[in-house]
Coordinates of N, CA and C in Angstrom, one line a residue:
X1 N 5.3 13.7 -19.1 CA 6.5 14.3 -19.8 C 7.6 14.6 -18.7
X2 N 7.4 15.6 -17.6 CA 8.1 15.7 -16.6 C 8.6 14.8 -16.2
X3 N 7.8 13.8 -15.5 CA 8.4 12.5 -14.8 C 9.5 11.3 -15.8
X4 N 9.4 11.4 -17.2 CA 9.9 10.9 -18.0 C 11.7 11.5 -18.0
X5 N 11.4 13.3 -18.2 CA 12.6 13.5 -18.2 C 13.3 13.8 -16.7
X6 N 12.6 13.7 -16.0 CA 13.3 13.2 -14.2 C 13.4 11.9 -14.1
X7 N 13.2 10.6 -15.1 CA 14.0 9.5 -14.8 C 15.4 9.2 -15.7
X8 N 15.0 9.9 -16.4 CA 15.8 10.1 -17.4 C 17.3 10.6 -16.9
X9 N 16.9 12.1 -16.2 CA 18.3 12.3 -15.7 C 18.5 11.7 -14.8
X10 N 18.0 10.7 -13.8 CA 18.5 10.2 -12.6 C 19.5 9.1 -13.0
X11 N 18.9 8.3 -14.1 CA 19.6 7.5 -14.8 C 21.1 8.2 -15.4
X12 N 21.0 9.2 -15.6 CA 22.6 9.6 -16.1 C 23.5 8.9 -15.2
X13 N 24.7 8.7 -15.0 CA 25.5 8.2 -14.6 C 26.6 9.0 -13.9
X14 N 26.9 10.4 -14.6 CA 27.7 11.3 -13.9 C 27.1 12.5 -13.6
X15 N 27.6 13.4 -12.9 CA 26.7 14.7 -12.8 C 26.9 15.7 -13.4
X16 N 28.3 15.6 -14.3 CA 28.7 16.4 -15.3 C 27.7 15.9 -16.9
X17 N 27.5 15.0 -16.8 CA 26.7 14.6 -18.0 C 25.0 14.9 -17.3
X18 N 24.8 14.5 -16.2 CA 23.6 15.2 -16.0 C 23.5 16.9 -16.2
X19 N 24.2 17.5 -15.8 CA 24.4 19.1 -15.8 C 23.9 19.3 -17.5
X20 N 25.0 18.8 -18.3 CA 24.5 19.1 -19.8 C 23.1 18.3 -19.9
X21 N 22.4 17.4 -19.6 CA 21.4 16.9 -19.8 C 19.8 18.3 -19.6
X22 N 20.6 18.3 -18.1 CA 19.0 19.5 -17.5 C 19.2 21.1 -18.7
X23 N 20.6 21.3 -18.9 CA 20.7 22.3 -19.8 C 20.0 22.4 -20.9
X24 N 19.9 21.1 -21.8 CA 19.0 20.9 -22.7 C 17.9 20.4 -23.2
X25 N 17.5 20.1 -21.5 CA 15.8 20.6 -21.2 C 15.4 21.3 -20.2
X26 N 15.5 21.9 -20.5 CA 15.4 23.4 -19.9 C 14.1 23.5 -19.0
X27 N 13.0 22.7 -19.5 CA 11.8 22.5 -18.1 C 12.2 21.8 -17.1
X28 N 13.1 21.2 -16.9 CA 14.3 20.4 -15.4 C 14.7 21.8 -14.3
X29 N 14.7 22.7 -15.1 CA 15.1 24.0 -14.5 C 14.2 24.9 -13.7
X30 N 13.4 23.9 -12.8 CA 12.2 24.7 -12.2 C 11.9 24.3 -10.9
X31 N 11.5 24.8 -9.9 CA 11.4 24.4 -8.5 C 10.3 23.6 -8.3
X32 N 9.6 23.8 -8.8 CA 8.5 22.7 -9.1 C 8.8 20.8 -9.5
X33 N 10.0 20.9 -10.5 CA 10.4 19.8 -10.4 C 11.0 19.4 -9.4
X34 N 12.1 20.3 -9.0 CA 12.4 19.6 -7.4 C 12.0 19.4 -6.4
X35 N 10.2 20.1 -6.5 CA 9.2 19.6 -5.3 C 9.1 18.0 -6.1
X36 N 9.0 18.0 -6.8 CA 8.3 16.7 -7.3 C 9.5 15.2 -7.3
X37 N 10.2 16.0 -7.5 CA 12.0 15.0 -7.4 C 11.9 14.8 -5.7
X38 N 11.4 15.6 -5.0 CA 12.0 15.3 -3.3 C 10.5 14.4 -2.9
X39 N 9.7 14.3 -3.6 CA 8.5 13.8 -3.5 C 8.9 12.3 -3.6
X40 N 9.5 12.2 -4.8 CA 10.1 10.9 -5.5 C 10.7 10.0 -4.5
X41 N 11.6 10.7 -3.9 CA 12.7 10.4 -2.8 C 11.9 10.2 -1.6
X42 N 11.3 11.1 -1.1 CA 10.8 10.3 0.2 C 9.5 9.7 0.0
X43 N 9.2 8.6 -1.3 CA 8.6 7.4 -1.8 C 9.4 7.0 -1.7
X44 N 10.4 6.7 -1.9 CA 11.4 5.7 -2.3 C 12.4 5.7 -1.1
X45 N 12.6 6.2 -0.4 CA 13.6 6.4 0.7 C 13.6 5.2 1.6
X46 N 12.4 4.4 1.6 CA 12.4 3.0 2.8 C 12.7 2.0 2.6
X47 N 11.5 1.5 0.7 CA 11.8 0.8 0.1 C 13.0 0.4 -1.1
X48 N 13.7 2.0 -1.3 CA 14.6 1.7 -2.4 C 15.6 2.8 -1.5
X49 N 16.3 3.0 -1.0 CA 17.2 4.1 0.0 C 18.2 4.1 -1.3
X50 N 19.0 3.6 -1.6 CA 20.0 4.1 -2.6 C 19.8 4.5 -4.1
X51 N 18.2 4.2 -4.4 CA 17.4 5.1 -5.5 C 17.2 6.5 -4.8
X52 N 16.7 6.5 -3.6 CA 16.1 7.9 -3.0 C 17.4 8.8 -3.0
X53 N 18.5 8.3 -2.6 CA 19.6 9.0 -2.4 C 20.5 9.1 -4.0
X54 N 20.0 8.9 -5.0 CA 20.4 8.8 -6.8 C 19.5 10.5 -6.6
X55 N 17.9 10.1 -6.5 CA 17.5 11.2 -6.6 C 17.5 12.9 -6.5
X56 N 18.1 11.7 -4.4 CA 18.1 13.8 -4.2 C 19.5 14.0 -4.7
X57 N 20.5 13.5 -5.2 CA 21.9 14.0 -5.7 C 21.5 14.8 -6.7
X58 N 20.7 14.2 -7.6 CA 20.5 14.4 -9.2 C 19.7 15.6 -8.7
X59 N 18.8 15.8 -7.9 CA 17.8 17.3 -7.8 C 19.4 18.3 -7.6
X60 N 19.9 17.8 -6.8 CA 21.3 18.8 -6.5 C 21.5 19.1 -7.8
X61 N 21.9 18.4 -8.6 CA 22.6 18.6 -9.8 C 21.6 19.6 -10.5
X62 N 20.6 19.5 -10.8 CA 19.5 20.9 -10.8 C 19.4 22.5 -10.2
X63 N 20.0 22.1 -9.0 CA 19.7 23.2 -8.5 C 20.7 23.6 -8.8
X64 N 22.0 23.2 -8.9 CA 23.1 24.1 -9.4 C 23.2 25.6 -10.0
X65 N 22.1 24.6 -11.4 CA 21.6 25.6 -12.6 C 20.6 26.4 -12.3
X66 N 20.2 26.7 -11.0 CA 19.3 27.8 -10.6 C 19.7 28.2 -9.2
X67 N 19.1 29.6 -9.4 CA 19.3 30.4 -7.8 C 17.8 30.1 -7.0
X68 N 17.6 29.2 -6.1 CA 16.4 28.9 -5.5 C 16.7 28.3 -3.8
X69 N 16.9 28.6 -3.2 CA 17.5 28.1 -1.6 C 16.7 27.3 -1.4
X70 N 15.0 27.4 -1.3 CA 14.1 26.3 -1.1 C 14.4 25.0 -1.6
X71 N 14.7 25.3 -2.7 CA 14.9 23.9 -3.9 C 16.5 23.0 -3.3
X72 N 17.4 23.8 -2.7 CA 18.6 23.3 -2.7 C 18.3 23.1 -1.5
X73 N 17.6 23.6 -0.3 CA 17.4 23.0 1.3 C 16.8 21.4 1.1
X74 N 15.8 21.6 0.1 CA 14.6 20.2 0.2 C 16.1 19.5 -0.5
X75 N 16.2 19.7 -1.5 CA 17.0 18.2 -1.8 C 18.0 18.1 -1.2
X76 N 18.8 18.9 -0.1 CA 19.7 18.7 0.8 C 19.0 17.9 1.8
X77 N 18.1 18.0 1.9 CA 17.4 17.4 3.2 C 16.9 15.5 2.7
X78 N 16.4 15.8 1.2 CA 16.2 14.3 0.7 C 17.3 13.5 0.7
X79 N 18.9 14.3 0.5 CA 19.9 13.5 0.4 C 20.3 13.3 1.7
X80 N 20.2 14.0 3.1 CA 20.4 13.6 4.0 C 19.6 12.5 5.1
X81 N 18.2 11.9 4.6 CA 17.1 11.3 5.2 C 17.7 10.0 4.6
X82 N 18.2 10.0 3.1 CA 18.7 9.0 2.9 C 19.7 8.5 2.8
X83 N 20.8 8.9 3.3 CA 22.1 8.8 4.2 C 21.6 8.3 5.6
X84 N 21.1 9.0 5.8 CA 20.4 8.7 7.5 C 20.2 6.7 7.2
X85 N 19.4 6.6 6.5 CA 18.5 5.4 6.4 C 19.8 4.4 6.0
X86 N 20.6 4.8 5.3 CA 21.9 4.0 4.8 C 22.6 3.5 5.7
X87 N 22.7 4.6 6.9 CA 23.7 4.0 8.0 C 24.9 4.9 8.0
X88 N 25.2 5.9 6.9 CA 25.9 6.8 6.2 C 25.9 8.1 7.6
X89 N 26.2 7.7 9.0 CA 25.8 8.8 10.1 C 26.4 10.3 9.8
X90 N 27.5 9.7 10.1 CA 28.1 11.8 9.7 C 27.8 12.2 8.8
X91 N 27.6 11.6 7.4 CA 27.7 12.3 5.9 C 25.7 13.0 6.2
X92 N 24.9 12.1 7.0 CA 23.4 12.5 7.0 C 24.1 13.9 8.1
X93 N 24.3 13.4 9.3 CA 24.6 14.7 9.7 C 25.3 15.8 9.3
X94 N 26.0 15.9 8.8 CA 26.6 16.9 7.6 C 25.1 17.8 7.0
X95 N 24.5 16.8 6.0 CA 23.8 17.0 5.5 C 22.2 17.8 6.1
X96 N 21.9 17.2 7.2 CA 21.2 17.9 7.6 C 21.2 19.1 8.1
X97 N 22.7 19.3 8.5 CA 22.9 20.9 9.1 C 22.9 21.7 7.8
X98 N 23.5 21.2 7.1 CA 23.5 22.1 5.4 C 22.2 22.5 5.0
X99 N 21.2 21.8 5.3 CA 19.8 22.2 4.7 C 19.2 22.6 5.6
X100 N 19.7 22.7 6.8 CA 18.7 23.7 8.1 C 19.8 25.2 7.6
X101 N 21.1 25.3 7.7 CA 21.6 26.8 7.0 C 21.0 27.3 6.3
X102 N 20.7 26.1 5.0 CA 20.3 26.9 4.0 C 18.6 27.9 4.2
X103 N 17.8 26.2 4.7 CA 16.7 27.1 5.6 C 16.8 28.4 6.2
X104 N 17.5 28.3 7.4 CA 17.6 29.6 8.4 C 17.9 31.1 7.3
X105 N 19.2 30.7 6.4 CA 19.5 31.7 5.6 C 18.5 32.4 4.6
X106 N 17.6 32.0 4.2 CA 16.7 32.3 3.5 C 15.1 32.6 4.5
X107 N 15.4 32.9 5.8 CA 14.2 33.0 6.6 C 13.5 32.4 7.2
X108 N 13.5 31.2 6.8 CA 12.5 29.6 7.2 C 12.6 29.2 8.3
X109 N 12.1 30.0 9.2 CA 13.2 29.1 10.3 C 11.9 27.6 11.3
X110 N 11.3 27.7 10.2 CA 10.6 26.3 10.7 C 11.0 25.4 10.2
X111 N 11.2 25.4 8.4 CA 12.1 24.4 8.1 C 13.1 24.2 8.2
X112 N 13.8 24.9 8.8 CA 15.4 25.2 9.6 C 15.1 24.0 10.7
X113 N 14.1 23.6 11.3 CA 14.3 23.2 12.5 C 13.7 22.2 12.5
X114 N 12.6 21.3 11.3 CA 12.5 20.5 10.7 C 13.5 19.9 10.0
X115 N 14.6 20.5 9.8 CA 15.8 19.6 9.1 C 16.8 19.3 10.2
X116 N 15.7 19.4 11.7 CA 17.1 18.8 12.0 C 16.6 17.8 13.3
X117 N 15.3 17.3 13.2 CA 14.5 16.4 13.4 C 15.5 15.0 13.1
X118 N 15.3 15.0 11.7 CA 16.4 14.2 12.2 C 17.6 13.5 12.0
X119 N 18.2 15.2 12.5 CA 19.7 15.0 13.2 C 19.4 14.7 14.9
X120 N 17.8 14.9 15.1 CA 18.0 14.6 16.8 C 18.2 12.9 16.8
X121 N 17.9 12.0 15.8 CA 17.8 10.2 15.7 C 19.3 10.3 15.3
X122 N 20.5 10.8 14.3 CA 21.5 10.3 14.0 C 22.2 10.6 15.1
X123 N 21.8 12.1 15.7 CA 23.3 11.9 17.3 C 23.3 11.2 18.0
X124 N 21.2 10.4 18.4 CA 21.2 9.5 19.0 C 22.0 8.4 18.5
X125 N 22.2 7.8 17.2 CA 22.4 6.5 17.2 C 24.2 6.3 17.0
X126 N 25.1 8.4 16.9 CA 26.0 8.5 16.9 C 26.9 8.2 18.2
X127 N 25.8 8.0 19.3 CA 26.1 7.6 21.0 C 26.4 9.1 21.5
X128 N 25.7 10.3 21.0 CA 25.5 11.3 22.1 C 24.3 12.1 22.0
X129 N 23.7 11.2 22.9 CA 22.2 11.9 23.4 C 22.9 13.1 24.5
X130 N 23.3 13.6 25.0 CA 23.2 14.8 25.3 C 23.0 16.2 24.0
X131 N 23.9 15.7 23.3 CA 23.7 16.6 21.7 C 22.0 16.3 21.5
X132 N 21.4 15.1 21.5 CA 20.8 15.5 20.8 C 19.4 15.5 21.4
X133 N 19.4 16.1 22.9 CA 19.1 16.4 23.8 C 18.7 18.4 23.1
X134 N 19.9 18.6 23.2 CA 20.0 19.9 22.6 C 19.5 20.5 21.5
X135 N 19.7 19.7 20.8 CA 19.4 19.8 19.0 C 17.5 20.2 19.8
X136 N 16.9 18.7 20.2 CA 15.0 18.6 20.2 C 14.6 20.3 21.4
X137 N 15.9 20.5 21.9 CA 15.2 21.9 22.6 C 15.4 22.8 22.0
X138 N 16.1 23.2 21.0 CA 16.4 24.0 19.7 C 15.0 23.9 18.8
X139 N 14.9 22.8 18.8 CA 13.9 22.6 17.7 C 12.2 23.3 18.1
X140 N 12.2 22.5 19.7 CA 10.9 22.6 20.6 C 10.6 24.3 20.2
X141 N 11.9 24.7 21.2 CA 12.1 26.7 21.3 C 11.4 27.2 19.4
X142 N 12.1 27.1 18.9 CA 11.6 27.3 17.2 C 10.3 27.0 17.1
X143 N 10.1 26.0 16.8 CA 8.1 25.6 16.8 C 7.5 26.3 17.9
X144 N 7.8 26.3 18.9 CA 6.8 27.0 19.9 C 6.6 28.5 19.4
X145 N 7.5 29.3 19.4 CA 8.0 30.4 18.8 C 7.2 30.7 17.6
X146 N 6.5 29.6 16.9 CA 5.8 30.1 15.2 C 4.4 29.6 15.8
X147 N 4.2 29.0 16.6 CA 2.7 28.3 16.9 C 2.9 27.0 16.1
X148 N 3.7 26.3 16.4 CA 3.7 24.6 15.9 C 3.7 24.2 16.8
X149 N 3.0 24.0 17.5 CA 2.7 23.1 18.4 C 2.5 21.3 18.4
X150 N 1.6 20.9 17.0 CA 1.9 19.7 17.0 C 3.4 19.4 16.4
X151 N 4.3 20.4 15.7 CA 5.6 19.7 15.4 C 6.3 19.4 16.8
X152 N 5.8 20.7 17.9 CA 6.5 20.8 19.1 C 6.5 19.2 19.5
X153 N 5.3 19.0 19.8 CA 4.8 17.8 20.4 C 5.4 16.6 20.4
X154 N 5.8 16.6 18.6 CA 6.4 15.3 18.5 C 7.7 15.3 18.6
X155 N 8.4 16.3 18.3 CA 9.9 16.7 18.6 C 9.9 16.2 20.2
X156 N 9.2 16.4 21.4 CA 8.9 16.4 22.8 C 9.0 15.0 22.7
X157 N 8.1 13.9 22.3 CA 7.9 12.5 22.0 C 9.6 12.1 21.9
X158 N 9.8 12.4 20.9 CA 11.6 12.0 20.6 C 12.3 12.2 22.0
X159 N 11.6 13.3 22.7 CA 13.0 13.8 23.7 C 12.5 12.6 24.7
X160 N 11.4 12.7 25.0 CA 11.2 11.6 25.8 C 11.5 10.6 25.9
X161 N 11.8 9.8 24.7 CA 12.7 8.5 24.4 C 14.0 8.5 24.4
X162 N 14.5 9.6 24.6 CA 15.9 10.0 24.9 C 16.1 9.4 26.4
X163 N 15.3 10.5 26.7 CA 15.5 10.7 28.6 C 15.0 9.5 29.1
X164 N 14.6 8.6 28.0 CA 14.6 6.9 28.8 C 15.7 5.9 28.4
X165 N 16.2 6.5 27.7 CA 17.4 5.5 27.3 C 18.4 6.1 28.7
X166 N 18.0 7.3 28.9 CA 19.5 8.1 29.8 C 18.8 7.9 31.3
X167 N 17.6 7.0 31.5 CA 17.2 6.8 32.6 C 16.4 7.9 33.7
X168 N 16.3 8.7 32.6 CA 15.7 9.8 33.5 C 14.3 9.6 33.1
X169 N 13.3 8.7 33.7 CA 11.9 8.0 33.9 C 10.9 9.6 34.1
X170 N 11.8 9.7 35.1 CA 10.7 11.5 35.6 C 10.6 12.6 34.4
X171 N 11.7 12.8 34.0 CA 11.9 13.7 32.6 C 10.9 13.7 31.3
X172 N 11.2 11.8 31.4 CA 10.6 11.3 30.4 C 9.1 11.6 30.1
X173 N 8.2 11.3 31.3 CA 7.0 11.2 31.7 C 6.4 12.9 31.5
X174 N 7.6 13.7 32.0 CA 6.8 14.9 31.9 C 6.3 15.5 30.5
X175 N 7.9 15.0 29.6 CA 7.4 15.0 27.9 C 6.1 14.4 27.5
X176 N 6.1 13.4 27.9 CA 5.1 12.6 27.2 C 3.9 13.0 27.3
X177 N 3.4 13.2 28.5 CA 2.3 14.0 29.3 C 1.7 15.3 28.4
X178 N 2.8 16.0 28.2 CA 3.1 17.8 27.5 C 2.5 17.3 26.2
X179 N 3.2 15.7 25.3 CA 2.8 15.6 23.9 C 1.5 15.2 24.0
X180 N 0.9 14.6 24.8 CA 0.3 13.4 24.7 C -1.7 14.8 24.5
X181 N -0.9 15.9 25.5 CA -2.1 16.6 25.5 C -2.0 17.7 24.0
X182 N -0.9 17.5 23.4 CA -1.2 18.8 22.5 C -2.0 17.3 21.5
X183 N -1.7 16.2 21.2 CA -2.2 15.0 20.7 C -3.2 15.2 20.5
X184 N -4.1 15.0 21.9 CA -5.4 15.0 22.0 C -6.1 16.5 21.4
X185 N -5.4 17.7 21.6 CA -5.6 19.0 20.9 C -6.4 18.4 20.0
X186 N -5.3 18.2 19.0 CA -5.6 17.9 17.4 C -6.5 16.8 17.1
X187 N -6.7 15.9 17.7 CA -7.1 14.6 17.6 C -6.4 13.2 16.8
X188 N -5.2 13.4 17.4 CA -4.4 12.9 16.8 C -4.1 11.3 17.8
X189 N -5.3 10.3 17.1 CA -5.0 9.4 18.2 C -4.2 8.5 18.4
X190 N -3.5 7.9 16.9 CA -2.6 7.5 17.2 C -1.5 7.7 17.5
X191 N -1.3 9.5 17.6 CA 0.1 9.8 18.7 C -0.7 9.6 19.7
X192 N -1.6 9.9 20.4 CA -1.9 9.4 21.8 C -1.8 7.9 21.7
X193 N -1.9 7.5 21.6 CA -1.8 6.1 21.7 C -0.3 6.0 22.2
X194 N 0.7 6.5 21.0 CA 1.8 6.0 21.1 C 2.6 6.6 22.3
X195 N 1.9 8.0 22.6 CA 2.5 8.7 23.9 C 1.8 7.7 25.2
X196 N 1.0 7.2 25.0 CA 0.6 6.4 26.3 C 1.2 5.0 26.4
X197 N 1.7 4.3 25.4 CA 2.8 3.4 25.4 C 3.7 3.7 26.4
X198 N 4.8 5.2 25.8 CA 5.4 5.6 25.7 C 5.5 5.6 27.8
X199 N 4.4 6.3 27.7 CA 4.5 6.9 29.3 C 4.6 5.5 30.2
X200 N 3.5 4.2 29.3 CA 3.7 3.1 30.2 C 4.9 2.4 30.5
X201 N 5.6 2.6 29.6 CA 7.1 2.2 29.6 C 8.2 3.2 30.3
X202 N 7.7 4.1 30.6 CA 8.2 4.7 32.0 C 8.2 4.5 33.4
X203 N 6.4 4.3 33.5 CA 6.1 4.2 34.7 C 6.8 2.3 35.0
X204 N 6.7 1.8 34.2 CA 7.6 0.4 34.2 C 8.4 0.1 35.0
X205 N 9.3 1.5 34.9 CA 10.9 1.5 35.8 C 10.3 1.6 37.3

């Protein structure tokens, strides 16, 4: 029934006609759906990117009709992953800073710093890795700070492929090193794996 009337609105065509749509079904009006709508979206975000990005609009259009910050961060975040994926750079970045606010403002401040993961790939591919240099030590500082250690890790992984595109081989190696062991922590072997690529293509240079 739920999923019926969440395709139903996605299919609306305007978001003024969706608005009256969720108004009169009133179970659209729940945070619950918008877990399940951002659910939708990052299924569809690879294979269908401008369905994923229908979606998270239409969750917006929902959240309108309620006071829920969680609800409006996640589907700011679904609409910005698939912007990202579009090639859409500023409008993703836009978008991701809007759903780490909304995070931070409501307390979150892990998914504050999860939504901006990845804004650390769009500055890259905006041509300023120093930004986003900054952004993954914002992020690191945050996770360390709550005991996320494996988010640390991989946020570390990212920086490390920074600091190889920017030639800094030594930098690089020392991230990878730092991920590769919180990796192994967890048992997490195919990031080790990928951090030992990673480091081999350092030691390369």
């Amino acid at each position: 029934m739920q999923n019926n009337l969440i395709e139903q609105l996605v299919d609306i065509g305007e978001p003024r006609d969706q608005r009256r749509f969720a108004q009169s079904q009133t179970a659209l009006i729940d945070p619950a759906i918008i877990r399940e709508m951002k659910s939708m979206a990052d299924e569809a975000v690879r294979a269908e990117t401008p369905r994923a990005l229908r979606i998270a609009e239409s969750a917006l259009v929902v959240c309108g009709l309620m006071d829920d910050p969680s609800s409006l961060a996640l589907s700011t975040r679904a609409k910005a992953q698939a912007l990202h994926l579009m090639g859409r750079l500023d409008d993703a970045l836009t978008a991701y800073d809007e759903a780490s606010e909304v995070f931070a403002a409501s307390g979150d401040a892990v998914e504050s710093a999860r939504s901006w993961i990845g804004k650390i790939d769009v500055l890259l591919l905006l041509g300023r890795p120093y930004d986003a240099l900054d952004t993954a030590d914002q992020c690191r500082a945050i996770f360390a700070a709550h005991d996320e250690d494996l988010l640390e890790a991989k946020v570390a992984l990212n920086q490390g492929n920074i600091y190889q595109r920017l030639d800094r081989y030594n930098d690089a190696l020392t991230v990878y090193r730092a991920a590769r062991q919180v990796f192994q922590t967890h048992d997490e072997q195919l990031l080790v794996a990928l951090a030992d690529t990673n480091m081999g293509h350092s030691y390369s240079y």
